Coordinates of C-alpha atoms in Angstrom, one line a residue:
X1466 CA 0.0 0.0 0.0
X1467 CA 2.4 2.6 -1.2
X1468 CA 1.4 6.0 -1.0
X1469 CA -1.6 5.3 1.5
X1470 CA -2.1 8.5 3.8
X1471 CA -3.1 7.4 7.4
X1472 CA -5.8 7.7 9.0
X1473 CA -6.4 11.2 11.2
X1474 CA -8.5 11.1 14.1
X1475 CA -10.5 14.4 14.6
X1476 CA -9.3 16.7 17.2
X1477 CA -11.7 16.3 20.7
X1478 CA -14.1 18.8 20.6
X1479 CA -14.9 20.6 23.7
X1480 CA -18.0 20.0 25.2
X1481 CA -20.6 22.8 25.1
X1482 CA -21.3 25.1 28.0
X1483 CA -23.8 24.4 30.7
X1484 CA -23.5 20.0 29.5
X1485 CA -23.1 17.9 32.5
X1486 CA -21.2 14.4 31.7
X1487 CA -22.9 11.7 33.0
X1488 CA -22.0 11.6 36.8
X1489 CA -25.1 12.3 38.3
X1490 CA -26.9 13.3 35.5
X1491 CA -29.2 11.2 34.1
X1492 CA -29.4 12.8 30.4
X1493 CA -26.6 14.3 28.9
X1494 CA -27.2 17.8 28.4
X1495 CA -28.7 20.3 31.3
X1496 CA -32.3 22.0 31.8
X1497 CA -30.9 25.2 30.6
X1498 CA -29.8 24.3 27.3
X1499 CA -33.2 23.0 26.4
X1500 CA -35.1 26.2 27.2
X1501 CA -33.5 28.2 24.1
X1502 CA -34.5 25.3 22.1
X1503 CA -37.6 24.8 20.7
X1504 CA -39.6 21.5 22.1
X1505 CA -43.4 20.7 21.2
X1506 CA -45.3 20.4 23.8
X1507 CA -45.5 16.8 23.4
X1508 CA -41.6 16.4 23.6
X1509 CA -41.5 18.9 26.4
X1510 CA -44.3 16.7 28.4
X1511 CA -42.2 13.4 27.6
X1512 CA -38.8 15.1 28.5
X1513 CA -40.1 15.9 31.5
X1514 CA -41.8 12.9 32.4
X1515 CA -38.4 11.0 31.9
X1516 CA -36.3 13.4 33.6
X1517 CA -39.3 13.0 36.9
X1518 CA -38.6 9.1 36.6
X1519 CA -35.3 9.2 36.6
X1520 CA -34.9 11.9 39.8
X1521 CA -37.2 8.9 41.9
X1522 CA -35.4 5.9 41.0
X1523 CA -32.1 7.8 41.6
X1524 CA -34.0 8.7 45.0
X1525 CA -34.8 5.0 45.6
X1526 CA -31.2 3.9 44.2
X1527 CA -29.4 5.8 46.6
X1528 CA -31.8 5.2 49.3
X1529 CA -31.0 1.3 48.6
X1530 CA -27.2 1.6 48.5
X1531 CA -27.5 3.9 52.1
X1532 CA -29.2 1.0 53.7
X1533 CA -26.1 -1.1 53.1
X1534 CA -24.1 1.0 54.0
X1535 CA -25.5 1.4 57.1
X1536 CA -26.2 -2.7 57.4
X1537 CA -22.7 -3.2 57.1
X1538 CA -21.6 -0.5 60.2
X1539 CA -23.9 -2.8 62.1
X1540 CA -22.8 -6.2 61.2
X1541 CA -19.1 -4.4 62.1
X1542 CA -20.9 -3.3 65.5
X1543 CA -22.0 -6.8 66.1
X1544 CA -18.6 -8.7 65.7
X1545 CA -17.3 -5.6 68.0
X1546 CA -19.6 -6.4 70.8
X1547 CA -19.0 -10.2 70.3
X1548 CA -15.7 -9.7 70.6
X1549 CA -15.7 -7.6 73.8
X1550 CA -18.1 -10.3 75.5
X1551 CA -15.5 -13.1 74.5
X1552 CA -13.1 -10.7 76.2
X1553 CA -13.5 -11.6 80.0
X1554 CA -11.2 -8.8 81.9
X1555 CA -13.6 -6.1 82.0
X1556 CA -10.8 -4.1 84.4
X1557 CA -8.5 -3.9 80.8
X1558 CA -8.5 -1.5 78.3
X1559 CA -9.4 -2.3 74.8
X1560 CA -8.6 -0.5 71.6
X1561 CA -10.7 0.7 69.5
X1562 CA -10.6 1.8 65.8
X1563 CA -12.1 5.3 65.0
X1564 CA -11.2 6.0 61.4
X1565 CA -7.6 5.4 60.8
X1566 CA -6.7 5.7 64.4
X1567 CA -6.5 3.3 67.2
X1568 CA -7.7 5.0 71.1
X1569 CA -7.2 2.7 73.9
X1570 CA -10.9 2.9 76.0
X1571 CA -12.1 1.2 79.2
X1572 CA -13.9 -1.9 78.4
X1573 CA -17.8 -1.1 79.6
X1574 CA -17.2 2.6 78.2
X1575 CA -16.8 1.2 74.8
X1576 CA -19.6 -1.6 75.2
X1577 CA -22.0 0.9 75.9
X1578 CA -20.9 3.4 73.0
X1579 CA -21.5 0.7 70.5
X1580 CA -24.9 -0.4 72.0
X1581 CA -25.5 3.3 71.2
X1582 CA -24.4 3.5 67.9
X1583 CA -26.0 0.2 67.1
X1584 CA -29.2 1.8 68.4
X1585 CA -28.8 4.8 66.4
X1586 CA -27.7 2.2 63.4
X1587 CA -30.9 0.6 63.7
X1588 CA -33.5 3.8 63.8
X1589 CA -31.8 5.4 60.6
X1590 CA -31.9 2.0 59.2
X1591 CA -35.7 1.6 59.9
X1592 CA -36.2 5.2 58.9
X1593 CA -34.5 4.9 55.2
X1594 CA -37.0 2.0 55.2
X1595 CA -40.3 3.3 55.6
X1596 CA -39.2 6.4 53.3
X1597 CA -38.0 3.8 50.5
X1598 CA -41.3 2.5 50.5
X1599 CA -43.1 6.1 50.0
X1600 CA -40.2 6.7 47.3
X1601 CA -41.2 3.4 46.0
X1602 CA -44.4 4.1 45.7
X1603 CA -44.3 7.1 44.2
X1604 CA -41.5 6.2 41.2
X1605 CA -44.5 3.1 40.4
X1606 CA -47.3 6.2 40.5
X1607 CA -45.1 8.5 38.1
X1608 CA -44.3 5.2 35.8
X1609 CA -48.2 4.6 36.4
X1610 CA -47.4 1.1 37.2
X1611 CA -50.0 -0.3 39.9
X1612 CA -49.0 0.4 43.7
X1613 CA -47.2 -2.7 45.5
X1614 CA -49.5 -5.2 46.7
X1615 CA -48.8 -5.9 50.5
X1616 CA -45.8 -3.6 50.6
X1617 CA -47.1 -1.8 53.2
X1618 CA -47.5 -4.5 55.8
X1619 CA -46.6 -4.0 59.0
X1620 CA -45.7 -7.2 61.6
X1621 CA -48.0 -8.1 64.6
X1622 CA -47.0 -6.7 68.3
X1623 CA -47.3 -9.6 70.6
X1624 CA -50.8 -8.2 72.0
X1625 CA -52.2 -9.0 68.7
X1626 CA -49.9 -12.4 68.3
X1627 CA -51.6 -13.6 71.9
X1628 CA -55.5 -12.5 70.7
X1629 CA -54.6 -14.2 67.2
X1630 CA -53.6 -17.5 68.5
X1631 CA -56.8 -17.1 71.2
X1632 CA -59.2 -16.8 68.2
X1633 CA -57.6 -19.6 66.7
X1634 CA -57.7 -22.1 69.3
X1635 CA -60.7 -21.0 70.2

């Protein structure tokens, strides 16, 4: 192939002003570019309707991946406090890891502060819950998929477990 040119690649364009890339963003240009341009109102109606679906499950998504995240502090919590009642000298000191440092704490001082934390653990965790399932609820409604069915139950208290098992044997 004598005499064959090679092949250019264009030079990278720089993106326009105001475009987001992708982090974050579901669609790949921003709200203010599309106001100077002109959009029926049919394509307007759908762009919006996409860019309202895509806020909620982003909503529900992180809402998802904050639960593990916080699941996963308390399954740390819980081999901490096993391994503090396998420990049997409560007069020692124990270390303790906050961040990337190591503080030496009295035994029960640190029990307790991570019976607090795993309280605390638990409540946000129950509280991302109940708001994933409104979040839930209303990314199905704006998709106009039907609601959940039984996704909104809620477990017996043992006043109602005793008069249940009453009416049953009875």
């Amino acid at each position: 192939m004598r005499g064959a040119r090679p092949v250019l690649a264009a030079p990278a364009q720089a993106e326009p002003k105001g475009r987001r890339s992708g982090a974050g963003s579901p669609l790949p240009w921003s709200e203010s570019e599309l106001v100077g341009t002109m959009l029926s109102p049919e394509a307007e109606r759908v762009l919006q309707y996409l860019v309202e679906v895509e806020e909620l499950a982003e909503e529900v998504l992180a809402d998802k991946r904050q639960i593990v995240d916080l699941d996963t502090k308390r399954n740390q919590n819980r081999e901490g406090l096993r391994a503090l009642q396998k420990d049997l000298s409560l007069s020692e000191d124990v270390m303790v890891c906050f961040g990337n440092m190591f503080i030496k704490m009295p035994h029960p001082q640190t029990k307790e502060m991570i019976e607090k934390d795993q309280d605390h653990l638990d409540k946000e965790i129950e509280k991302l819950r109940k708001q994933l399932k409104v979040k839930v609820n209303r990314l199905f409604e704006a998709q106009g998929k039907p609601e959940l069915k039984g996704f909104n139950l809620n477990p017996l208290n043992q006043d109602e477990l005793k008069a249940l098992k009453i009416i049953l044997k009875g």
